[in-house]
mmCIF file of C-alpha atoms in Angstrom:
data_model
loop_
_atom_site.group_PDB
_atom_site.id
_atom_site.type_symbol
_atom_site.label_atom_id
_atom_site.label_comp_id
_atom_site.label_asym_id
_atom_site.label_seq_id
_atom_site.Cartn_x
_atom_site.Cartn_y
_atom_site.Cartn_z
ATOM 1 C CA MET A 1 -130.436 -12.843 23.621
ATOM 2 C CA ARG A 2 -126.677 -12.816 24.230
ATOM 3 C CA THR A 3 -124.445 -15.441 22.575
ATOM 4 C CA THR A 4 -120.831 -16.417 23.219
ATOM 5 C CA PRO A 5 -118.418 -17.479 20.512
ATOM 6 C CA ASP A 6 -117.725 -21.142 20.168
ATOM 7 C CA SER A 7 -114.559 -21.842 22.155
ATOM 8 C CA SER A 8 -113.293 -24.450 19.692
ATOM 9 C CA PHE A 9 -113.711 -22.024 16.822
ATOM 10 C CA ALA A 10 -111.774 -19.348 18.759
ATOM 11 C CA GLY A 11 -108.983 -21.840 19.407
ATOM 12 C CA GLN A 12 -108.772 -22.664 15.707
ATOM 13 C CA ARG A 13 -108.401 -18.931 14.928
ATOM 14 C CA SER A 14 -105.771 -18.310 17.570
ATOM 15 C CA GLY A 15 -103.469 -21.135 16.369
ATOM 16 C CA PRO A 16 -102.903 -19.840 12.809
ATOM 17 C CA GLU A 17 -102.746 -16.284 14.118
ATOM 18 C CA ARG A 18 -100.083 -17.234 16.620
ATOM 19 C CA ARG A 19 -98.051 -19.076 13.983
ATOM 20 C CA ARG A 20 -98.324 -16.069 11.690
ATOM 21 C CA HIS A 21 -96.975 -13.815 14.421
ATOM 22 C CA GLU A 22 -94.171 -16.306 15.113
ATOM 23 C CA ARG A 23 -93.228 -16.331 11.411
ATOM 24 C CA ILE A 24 -93.233 -12.531 11.327
ATOM 25 C CA ALA A 25 -91.048 -12.389 14.450
ATOM 26 C CA HIS A 26 -88.729 -15.076 13.026
ATOM 27 C CA ASP A 27 -88.422 -13.270 9.691
ATOM 28 C CA ALA A 28 -87.696 -9.958 11.483
ATOM 29 C CA LEU A 29 -85.072 -11.640 13.639
ATOM 30 C CA GLU A 30 -83.457 -13.307 10.639
ATOM 31 C CA LEU A 31 -83.374 -9.973 8.757
ATOM 32 C CA MET A 32 -81.756 -8.284 11.728
ATOM 33 C CA VAL A 33 -79.195 -11.088 12.108
ATOM 34 C CA GLN A 34 -78.415 -10.947 8.374
ATOM 35 C CA GLN A 35 -77.431 -7.297 8.748
ATOM 36 C CA MET A 36 -75.329 -7.648 11.902
ATOM 37 C CA PRO A 37 -71.601 -6.788 11.577
ATOM 38 C CA ASP A 38 -70.676 -9.718 13.844
ATOM 39 C CA GLY A 39 -70.849 -13.250 12.579
ATOM 40 C CA VAL A 40 -73.842 -15.315 13.761
ATOM 41 C CA LEU A 41 -74.252 -19.078 13.506
ATOM 42 C CA VAL A 42 -77.168 -21.249 14.569
ATOM 43 C CA VAL A 43 -76.066 -24.787 15.462
ATOM 44 C CA ASP A 44 -78.380 -27.653 16.401
ATOM 45 C CA HIS A 45 -77.689 -30.012 19.287
ATOM 46 C CA ALA A 46 -75.928 -32.409 16.913
ATOM 47 C CA GLY A 47 -73.324 -29.707 16.135
ATOM 48 C CA THR A 48 -74.577 -29.032 12.618
ATOM 49 C CA ILE A 49 -74.733 -25.496 11.260
ATOM 50 C CA ARG A 50 -78.330 -24.551 10.381
ATOM 51 C CA PHE A 51 -77.851 -20.874 9.652
ATOM 52 C CA ALA A 52 -74.981 -18.464 8.955
ATOM 53 C CA ASN A 53 -75.265 -14.750 8.338
ATOM 54 C CA PRO A 54 -73.055 -13.002 5.733
ATOM 55 C CA ALA A 55 -70.586 -11.784 8.385
ATOM 56 C CA ALA A 56 -70.055 -15.374 9.614
ATOM 57 C CA ALA A 57 -69.639 -16.630 6.053
ATOM 58 C CA GLU A 58 -66.982 -13.950 5.477
ATOM 59 C CA LEU A 59 -65.115 -14.974 8.638
ATOM 60 C CA PHE A 60 -65.012 -18.592 7.465
ATOM 61 C CA GLY A 61 -64.081 -17.559 3.940
ATOM 62 C CA ARG A 62 -67.047 -19.488 2.542
ATOM 63 C CA THR A 63 -70.618 -18.792 1.471
ATOM 64 C CA ALA A 64 -73.600 -19.182 3.787
ATOM 65 C CA ARG A 65 -74.885 -21.954 1.519
ATOM 66 C CA ASP A 66 -71.569 -23.835 1.869
ATOM 67 C CA LEU A 67 -71.776 -23.610 5.655
ATOM 68 C CA ASP A 68 -75.388 -24.751 5.893
ATOM 69 C CA GLY A 69 -75.510 -28.388 6.947
ATOM 70 C CA GLN A 70 -71.785 -28.616 7.727
ATOM 71 C CA PRO A 71 -70.527 -29.763 11.152
ATOM 72 C CA LEU A 72 -69.219 -26.908 13.274
ATOM 73 C CA GLY A 73 -65.987 -28.764 13.898
ATOM 74 C CA PHE A 74 -65.375 -27.841 17.541
ATOM 75 C CA PRO A 75 -67.351 -28.216 20.783
ATOM 76 C CA VAL A 76 -69.067 -25.225 22.373
ATOM 77 C CA LEU A 77 -70.170 -24.605 25.942
ATOM 78 C CA VAL A 78 -73.286 -22.522 26.323
ATOM 79 C CA GLY A 79 -72.853 -19.340 28.344
ATOM 80 C CA GLU A 80 -69.050 -19.153 27.972
ATOM 81 C CA SER A 81 -66.812 -17.039 25.764
ATOM 82 C CA ALA A 82 -63.553 -18.083 24.170
ATOM 83 C CA GLU A 83 -61.002 -17.009 21.574
ATOM 84 C CA ILE A 84 -60.476 -19.375 18.663
ATOM 85 C CA GLU A 85 -58.602 -19.453 15.369
ATOM 86 C CA LEU A 86 -60.539 -19.971 12.141
ATOM 87 C CA LEU A 87 -58.650 -21.354 9.164
ATOM 88 C CA ARG A 88 -59.944 -20.133 5.825
ATOM 89 C CA PRO A 89 -59.616 -22.228 2.638
ATOM 90 C CA THR A 90 -56.808 -19.867 1.546
ATOM 91 C CA GLY A 91 -54.774 -20.859 4.610
ATOM 92 C CA GLU A 92 -55.291 -17.484 6.273
ATOM 93 C CA GLN A 93 -55.971 -17.559 10.010
ATOM 94 C CA VAL A 94 -58.557 -15.294 11.639
ATOM 95 C CA ALA A 95 -58.742 -14.695 15.389
ATOM 96 C CA VAL A 96 -62.344 -14.785 16.603
ATOM 97 C CA GLU A 97 -64.024 -14.128 19.930
ATOM 98 C CA LEU A 98 -66.820 -16.670 20.424
ATOM 99 C CA ARG A 99 -69.917 -16.293 22.637
ATOM 100 C CA THR A 100 -72.772 -18.827 22.911
ATOM 101 C CA VAL A 101 -76.360 -18.815 24.201
ATOM 102 C CA GLU A 102 -79.285 -21.249 24.151
ATOM 103 C CA PHE A 103 -81.786 -20.414 21.423
ATOM 104 C CA GLN A 104 -84.999 -21.529 19.739
ATOM 105 C CA TRP A 105 -84.632 -21.806 15.977
ATOM 106 C CA LYS A 106 -87.737 -22.675 13.961
ATOM 107 C CA GLY A 107 -89.347 -24.209 17.020
ATOM 108 C CA ALA A 108 -86.405 -26.450 17.877
ATOM 109 C CA PRO A 109 -83.743 -25.973 20.592
ATOM 110 C CA ALA A 110 -80.421 -24.774 19.211
ATOM 111 C CA THR A 111 -77.270 -22.830 20.123
ATOM 112 C CA LEU A 112 -76.612 -19.340 18.815
ATOM 113 C CA LEU A 113 -72.941 -18.451 18.304
ATOM 114 C CA SER A 114 -71.747 -14.860 18.081
ATOM 115 C CA LEU A 115 -68.403 -14.487 16.269
ATOM 116 C CA ARG A 116 -66.404 -11.260 16.446
ATOM 117 C CA ASP A 117 -63.217 -10.721 14.422
ATOM 118 C CA ILE A 118 -60.449 -9.755 16.873
ATOM 119 C CA THR A 119 -57.494 -10.230 14.515
ATOM 120 C CA ASP A 120 -56.609 -6.525 14.553
ATOM 121 C CA ARG A 121 -57.115 -6.283 18.295
ATOM 122 C CA ARG A 122 -54.874 -9.270 18.912
ATOM 123 C CA ALA A 123 -52.244 -7.816 16.580
ATOM 124 C CA LEU A 124 -52.341 -4.571 18.573
ATOM 125 C CA GLU A 125 -52.010 -6.520 21.808
ATOM 126 C CA HIS A 126 -49.026 -8.423 20.420
ATOM 127 C CA GLU A 127 -47.501 -5.160 19.224
ATOM 128 C CA ARG A 128 -48.065 -3.571 22.633
ATOM 129 C CA LEU A 129 -46.542 -6.608 24.339
ATOM 130 C CA ALA A 130 -43.571 -6.549 21.969
ATOM 131 C CA ARG A 131 -43.092 -2.832 22.645
ATOM 132 C CA THR A 132 -43.235 -3.419 26.398
ATOM 133 C CA GLN A 133 -40.715 -6.243 26.111
ATOM 134 C CA ALA A 134 -38.472 -4.098 23.900
ATOM 135 C CA GLU A 135 -38.619 -1.234 26.393
ATOM 136 C CA ALA A 136 -37.805 -3.612 29.225
ATOM 137 C CA GLY A 137 -34.927 -5.017 27.192
ATOM 138 C CA SER A 138 -33.703 -1.517 26.386
ATOM 139 C CA GLU A 139 -33.862 -0.587 30.061
ATOM 140 C CA ALA A 140 -31.921 -3.705 30.991
ATOM 141 C CA LYS A 141 -29.350 -3.022 28.282
ATOM 142 C CA SER A 142 -28.894 0.562 29.449
ATOM 143 C CA GLU A 143 -28.425 -0.570 33.033
ATOM 144 C CA PHE A 144 -25.935 -3.208 31.868
ATOM 145 C CA LEU A 145 -23.991 -0.663 29.805
ATOM 146 C CA ALA A 146 -23.904 1.798 32.690
ATOM 147 C CA LEU A 147 -22.706 -0.928 35.055
ATOM 148 C CA MET A 148 -20.092 -2.243 32.627
ATOM 149 C CA SER A 149 -18.818 1.238 31.829
ATOM 150 C CA HIS A 150 -18.341 1.846 35.555
ATOM 151 C CA GLU A 151 -16.685 -1.532 36.059
ATOM 152 C CA LEU A 152 -14.328 -0.913 33.121
ATOM 153 C CA ARG A 153 -13.538 2.697 33.970
ATOM 154 C CA THR A 154 -12.518 1.911 37.555
ATOM 155 C CA PRO A 155 -9.535 -0.368 36.731
ATOM 156 C CA LEU A 156 -8.623 1.714 33.676
ATOM 157 C CA ASN A 157 -8.448 4.873 35.758
ATOM 158 C CA ALA A 158 -6.232 3.004 38.232
ATOM 159 C CA VAL A 159 -3.921 1.869 35.421
ATOM 160 C CA ILE A 160 -3.745 5.417 34.044
ATOM 161 C CA GLY A 161 -3.129 6.912 37.495
ATOM 162 C CA TYR A 162 -0.319 4.539 38.423
ATOM 163 C CA ALA A 163 1.297 4.847 34.993
ATOM 164 C CA GLU A 164 1.282 8.641 35.319
ATOM 165 C CA LEU A 165 2.803 8.401 38.804
ATOM 166 C CA LEU A 166 5.589 6.136 37.553
ATOM 167 C CA SER A 167 6.232 8.462 34.629
ATOM 168 C CA VAL A 168 6.939 11.377 36.962
ATOM 169 C CA ASP A 169 10.609 11.650 37.877
ATOM 170 C CA GLY A 170 10.856 10.570 41.492
ATOM 171 C CA ALA A 171 13.291 9.033 43.922
ATOM 172 C CA GLU A 172 13.725 5.997 41.691
ATOM 173 C CA PRO A 173 14.720 7.090 38.174
ATOM 174 C CA ILE A 174 13.602 4.982 35.257
ATOM 175 C CA SER A 175 15.283 4.444 31.912
ATOM 176 C CA SER A 176 14.147 5.876 28.611
ATOM 177 C CA ALA A 177 13.000 2.402 27.556
ATOM 178 C CA GLN A 178 10.840 2.189 30.652
ATOM 179 C CA HIS A 179 9.471 5.667 29.919
ATOM 180 C CA ALA A 180 8.495 4.472 26.447
ATOM 181 C CA LYS A 181 6.713 1.411 27.871
ATOM 182 C CA LEU A 182 4.837 3.549 30.383
ATOM 183 C CA ALA A 183 3.817 5.902 27.588
ATOM 184 C CA ARG A 184 2.422 2.951 25.665
ATOM 185 C CA ILE A 185 0.508 1.757 28.748
ATOM 186 C CA LEU A 186 -0.940 5.241 29.195
ATOM 187 C CA ALA A 187 -1.921 5.569 25.554
ATOM 188 C CA SER A 188 -3.564 2.127 25.475
ATOM 189 C CA ALA A 189 -5.460 2.671 28.729
ATOM 190 C CA LYS A 190 -6.748 6.081 27.605
ATOM 191 C CA HIS A 191 -7.761 4.602 24.264
ATOM 192 C CA LEU A 192 -9.757 1.889 26.028
ATOM 193 C CA ARG A 193 -11.393 4.439 28.333
ATOM 194 C CA ASP A 194 -12.367 6.595 25.354
ATOM 195 C CA LEU A 195 -13.782 3.539 23.594
ATOM 196 C CA VAL A 196 -15.922 2.709 26.646
ATOM 197 C CA ASP A 197 -17.216 6.281 26.716
ATOM 198 C CA GLN A 198 -17.994 6.186 22.993
ATOM 199 C CA MET A 199 -19.873 2.895 23.232
ATOM 200 C CA LEU A 200 -21.980 4.236 26.093
ATOM 201 C CA ASP A 201 -22.711 7.486 24.216
ATOM 202 C CA LEU A 202 -23.692 5.576 21.076
ATOM 203 C CA ALA A 203 -26.052 3.274 22.980
ATOM 204 C CA GLU A 204 -27.713 6.104 24.905
ATOM 205 C CA ALA A 205 -28.060 8.293 21.794
ATOM 206 C CA GLY A 206 -29.653 5.442 19.846
ATOM 207 C CA GLU A 207 -32.211 4.883 22.600
ATOM 208 C CA GLY A 208 -32.963 8.575 23.123
ATOM 209 C CA ARG A 209 -31.666 8.400 26.693
ATOM 210 C CA LEU A 210 -28.820 10.865 26.256
ATOM 211 C CA HIS A 211 -29.498 14.084 28.171
ATOM 212 C CA LEU A 212 -28.244 17.201 26.382
ATOM 213 C CA GLY A 213 -28.179 20.785 27.545
ATOM 214 C CA HIS A 214 -29.828 23.547 25.543
ATOM 215 C CA ALA A 215 -28.422 27.022 26.140
ATOM 216 C CA SER A 216 -27.122 29.951 24.111
ATOM 217 C CA ALA A 217 -23.344 30.330 23.844
ATOM 218 C CA PRO A 218 -20.772 31.937 21.520
ATOM 219 C CA ALA A 219 -19.674 29.517 18.813
ATOM 220 C CA ALA A 220 -16.037 30.479 19.251
ATOM 221 C CA ARG A 221 -15.842 29.289 22.868
ATOM 222 C CA PRO A 222 -16.131 25.491 22.384
ATOM 223 C CA ALA A 223 -14.170 25.858 19.141
ATOM 224 C CA ASN A 224 -11.186 27.520 20.815
ATOM 225 C CA ALA A 225 -11.284 24.963 23.650
ATOM 226 C CA ALA A 226 -11.164 22.142 21.083
ATOM 227 C CA LEU A 227 -8.291 23.852 19.234
ATOM 228 C CA GLU A 228 -6.304 24.163 22.439
ATOM 229 C CA GLU A 229 -6.887 20.480 23.136
ATOM 230 C CA ALA A 230 -5.667 19.501 19.638
ATOM 231 C CA CYS A 231 -2.615 21.774 19.627
ATOM 232 C CA GLY A 232 -0.171 19.235 21.076
ATOM 233 C CA LYS A 233 -1.161 16.493 18.670
ATOM 234 C CA ALA A 234 -0.851 18.841 15.683
ATOM 235 C CA GLN A 235 2.665 19.860 16.700
ATOM 236 C CA LYS A 236 3.689 16.239 17.138
ATOM 237 C CA ALA A 237 2.244 15.346 13.718
ATOM 238 C CA GLY A 238 3.909 18.302 12.009
ATOM 239 C CA VAL A 239 0.556 19.760 10.940
ATOM 240 C CA GLU A 240 -0.155 23.495 11.005
ATOM 241 C CA LEU A 241 -3.227 24.201 13.145
ATOM 242 C CA ALA A 242 -5.152 27.473 13.336
ATOM 243 C CA THR A 243 -4.695 28.890 16.835
ATOM 244 C CA THR A 244 -8.178 30.396 17.108
ATOM 245 C CA CYS A 245 -11.531 29.985 15.435
ATOM 246 C CA VAL A 246 -12.085 32.629 12.765
ATOM 247 C CA ASP A 247 -15.175 34.437 14.081
ATOM 248 C CA ASP A 248 -15.952 37.806 12.464
ATOM 249 C CA ASP A 249 -19.573 38.315 13.419
ATOM 250 C CA GLY A 250 -19.983 36.954 16.957
ATOM 251 C CA VAL A 251 -21.857 33.785 16.026
ATOM 252 C CA THR A 252 -23.944 32.219 18.814
ATOM 253 C CA PHE A 253 -25.677 28.862 18.917
ATOM 254 C CA ALA A 254 -28.287 26.974 20.951
ATOM 255 C CA GLY A 255 -27.192 23.583 22.226
ATOM 256 C CA ASP A 256 -24.963 21.700 24.638
ATOM 257 C CA GLU A 257 -21.618 23.491 24.710
ATOM 258 C CA GLU A 258 -19.722 20.555 26.204
ATOM 259 C CA ARG A 259 -20.993 18.201 23.483
ATOM 260 C CA VAL A 260 -20.185 20.737 20.782
ATOM 261 C CA GLN A 261 -16.606 20.857 22.070
ATOM 262 C CA GLN A 262 -16.553 17.044 22.040
ATOM 263 C CA ILE A 263 -17.655 16.940 18.380
ATOM 264 C CA LEU A 264 -15.186 19.643 17.308
ATOM 265 C CA ALA A 265 -12.336 17.918 19.169
ATOM 266 C CA LEU A 266 -13.193 14.715 17.290
ATOM 267 C CA LEU A 267 -13.249 16.490 13.930
ATOM 268 C CA LEU A 268 -9.918 18.199 14.627
ATOM 269 C CA ASP A 269 -8.385 14.928 15.809
ATOM 270 C CA ASN A 270 -9.508 13.172 12.599
ATOM 271 C CA ALA A 271 -8.301 16.054 10.425
ATOM 272 C CA ILE A 272 -4.834 15.963 12.026
ATOM 273 C CA LYS A 273 -4.725 12.173 11.860
ATOM 274 C CA PHE A 274 -5.418 12.081 8.105
ATOM 275 C CA THR A 275 -3.316 15.109 7.114
ATOM 276 C CA PRO A 276 0.287 14.434 6.071
ATOM 277 C CA ARG A 277 3.174 16.277 7.743
ATOM 278 C CA GLY A 278 3.364 19.853 6.479
ATOM 279 C CA GLY A 279 -0.378 20.055 5.878
ATOM 280 C CA ARG A 280 -2.836 22.484 7.433
ATOM 281 C CA VAL A 281 -6.025 22.229 9.511
ATOM 282 C CA ALA A 282 -8.328 25.193 10.151
ATOM 283 C CA LEU A 283 -11.558 25.794 12.054
ATOM 284 C CA VAL A 284 -14.055 28.476 11.012
ATOM 285 C CA CYS A 285 -17.219 29.619 12.864
ATOM 286 C CA GLU A 286 -19.932 31.340 10.830
ATOM 287 C CA ARG A 287 -23.638 32.098 10.651
ATOM 288 C CA VAL A 288 -25.537 30.698 7.645
ATOM 289 C CA GLU A 289 -28.726 32.354 6.370
ATOM 290 C CA GLN A 290 -29.681 29.763 3.735
ATOM 291 C CA VAL A 291 -29.055 26.160 4.788
ATOM 292 C CA PRO A 292 -28.015 23.939 1.847
ATOM 293 C CA GLU A 293 -30.295 21.129 0.741
ATOM 294 C CA GLY A 294 -29.533 17.833 2.432
ATOM 295 C CA VAL A 295 -28.648 19.332 5.816
ATOM 296 C CA ARG A 296 -31.081 18.278 8.537
ATOM 297 C CA HIS A 297 -32.351 21.064 10.757
ATOM 298 C CA HIS A 298 -35.427 22.079 12.728
ATOM 299 C CA GLY A 299 -37.328 25.114 11.518
ATOM 300 C CA ALA A 300 -36.305 27.650 8.899
ATOM 301 C CA GLY A 301 -34.116 29.936 11.003
ATOM 302 C CA GLN A 302 -30.426 30.740 10.731
ATOM 303 C CA MET A 303 -27.818 28.123 11.556
ATOM 304 C CA ALA A 304 -24.442 28.291 13.270
ATOM 305 C CA ARG A 305 -21.792 26.379 11.352
ATOM 306 C CA TRP A 306 -18.342 25.170 12.361
ATOM 307 C CA ARG A 307 -16.141 24.117 9.409
ATOM 308 C CA VAL A 308 -13.089 21.921 10.033
ATOM 309 C CA THR A 309 -11.018 21.979 6.840
ATOM 310 C CA ASP A 310 -7.856 19.994 6.188
ATOM 311 C CA THR A 311 -5.416 19.368 3.359
ATOM 312 C CA GLY A 312 -5.341 15.629 4.046
ATOM 313 C CA ILE A 313 -5.880 12.454 2.058
ATOM 314 C CA GLY A 314 -9.593 13.091 1.469
ATOM 315 C CA ILE A 315 -12.344 10.511 1.093
ATOM 316 C CA ALA A 316 -13.300 8.543 -2.011
ATOM 317 C CA ALA A 317 -16.738 9.295 -3.462
ATOM 318 C CA ASP A 318 -17.961 5.747 -2.837
ATOM 319 C CA GLN A 319 -17.059 6.028 0.867
ATOM 320 C CA VAL A 320 -18.536 9.453 1.629
ATOM 321 C CA SER A 321 -22.080 8.128 2.042
ATOM 322 C CA SER A 322 -20.988 5.505 4.610
ATOM 323 C CA ILE A 323 -18.423 7.509 6.580
ATOM 324 C CA PHE A 324 -20.956 8.111 9.376
ATOM 325 C CA ASP A 325 -21.885 4.432 9.712
ATOM 326 C CA PRO A 326 -20.724 2.695 12.921
ATOM 327 C CA PHE A 327 -17.233 1.144 12.826
ATOM 328 C CA MET A 328 -16.437 2.604 9.397
ATOM 329 C CA GLN A 329 -12.857 3.654 8.685
ATOM 330 C CA VAL A 330 -11.568 5.472 5.617
ATOM 331 C CA ASP A 331 -8.554 3.157 5.662
ATOM 332 C CA GLY A 332 -10.291 -0.054 6.701
ATOM 333 C CA GLY A 333 -8.778 -3.447 7.314
ATOM 334 C CA HIS A 334 -6.356 -4.965 9.804
ATOM 335 C CA THR A 335 -3.344 -3.202 8.286
ATOM 336 C CA ARG A 336 -4.779 0.306 8.313
ATOM 337 C CA GLU A 337 -2.312 3.070 9.162
ATOM 338 C CA HIS A 338 -4.523 5.034 11.559
ATOM 339 C CA ASP A 339 -6.115 3.736 14.741
ATOM 340 C CA GLY A 340 -9.616 4.452 16.006
ATOM 341 C CA SER A 341 -12.882 2.674 16.801
ATOM 342 C CA GLY A 342 -14.853 4.026 13.849
ATOM 343 C CA LEU A 343 -17.537 5.302 16.238
ATOM 344 C CA GLY A 344 -16.557 8.963 16.520
ATOM 345 C CA LEU A 345 -18.363 10.326 13.465
ATOM 346 C CA THR A 346 -21.425 8.176 14.188
ATOM 347 C CA ILE A 347 -21.646 9.602 17.693
ATOM 348 C CA GLY A 348 -20.898 13.119 16.449
ATOM 349 C CA ARG A 349 -23.743 13.076 13.930
ATOM 350 C CA SER A 350 -26.127 11.538 16.498
ATOM 351 C CA LEU A 351 -25.288 14.293 18.998
ATOM 352 C CA ALA A 352 -25.689 17.004 16.362
ATOM 353 C CA ARG A 353 -29.107 15.712 15.301
ATOM 354 C CA LEU A 354 -30.253 15.371 18.906
ATOM 355 C CA MET A 355 -29.451 19.087 19.276
ATOM 356 C CA GLY A 356 -31.522 19.950 16.197
ATOM 357 C CA GLY A 357 -28.640 20.158 13.728
ATOM 358 C CA ASP A 358 -26.465 17.933 11.569
ATOM 359 C CA LEU A 359 -22.922 16.837 10.748
ATOM 360 C CA THR A 360 -21.961 16.764 7.057
ATOM 361 C CA VAL A 361 -18.849 16.270 4.934
ATOM 362 C CA GLU A 362 -17.460 17.430 1.606
ATOM 363 C CA SER A 363 -14.323 15.742 0.353
ATOM 364 C CA GLU A 364 -12.183 14.822 -2.631
ATOM 365 C CA PRO A 365 -9.387 12.252 -2.652
ATOM 366 C CA LYS A 366 -5.942 13.874 -2.182
ATOM 367 C CA GLN A 367 -7.600 17.301 -1.945
ATOM 368 C CA GLY A 368 -8.669 17.258 1.699
ATOM 369 C CA SER A 369 -12.002 17.313 3.510
ATOM 370 C CA THR A 370 -14.390 19.772 5.138
ATOM 371 C CA PHE A 371 -16.573 18.544 7.982
ATOM 372 C CA SER A 372 -19.379 20.900 8.989
ATOM 373 C CA LEU A 373 -21.224 20.911 12.293
ATOM 374 C CA TRP A 374 -24.611 22.643 12.014
ATOM 375 C CA LEU A 375 -26.694 23.824 14.963
ATOM 376 C CA PRO A 376 -29.540 26.339 15.358
ATOM 377 C CA ALA A 377 -28.251 29.890 15.775
ATOM 378 C CA ALA A 378 -29.260 31.565 19.027
#
């Protein structure tokens, strides 16, 4: 005879069994949530926190026990994500990405909140935005400088051109006093044009936008061109100037020859300017095997060195370290004897370093100075 189990008895067995399986599933879920790296909160429909895993407690800066039973403090919409700021008891703010879903917690309807710390990500986004804005600002500044340099050069070149035309003896002779005034106009206009060029060079060098050539050339060539350029000023100042660069071993360098000439012309101009009448200025080209400590250079190869030496007033020890700073003058102040923008040495060192070399100085008060331009030897 076949019998069937009592249906009521089977139902009584299935109920406890089902609840046991539900408890096991709940415990497994809770264990998994406890170990999640993201914060997890369970909030009932009244907005009260019923569960917080360790990651959520850390985000709030509290313990899970402290959070249990506390109101969440802000409304949530199921199925949506948002970015919020959590304020810890210490006053520290944490950026959090919030996601919500409907959930059953211990047999009751609830909302599960997933909290992910995005503080670092937001900081990176802000940094990226700041960098983009800075680059845009730099681009705008460069365009403005280029435009202004053009706008300033155009009238200055006209002033210089007309002053030179008037200075030439023509059909209408001018007096010596008028010649002197024209000479002052010319000198002032050229000074302003040079200042515009220096400001543009300084801005472009600081932003890495200055394009420099890189070719091999004999060190004596830009040196002799700079000496020829400085010859007239040296004669007028009563300063003896070497006629050629001393070059015994055919030194060559790798860099932008035109910029090298520009730097050497600046160094010679400064040397003549700060050397009393009867003094001497010399320029030496040489190859250096062992580069002294403190000289910036790329690699460990030989260096080409140009030394501009004078017997001038020298530089005080407390001023040597700042001589390459923008707008610095050895004889500062409104009553200084020598003119100049104070940008030349700053630009010269920037150019030298962009070419893989350096610009250095050795000096003693009343004993003269030696400025050295260093570039990689070719």
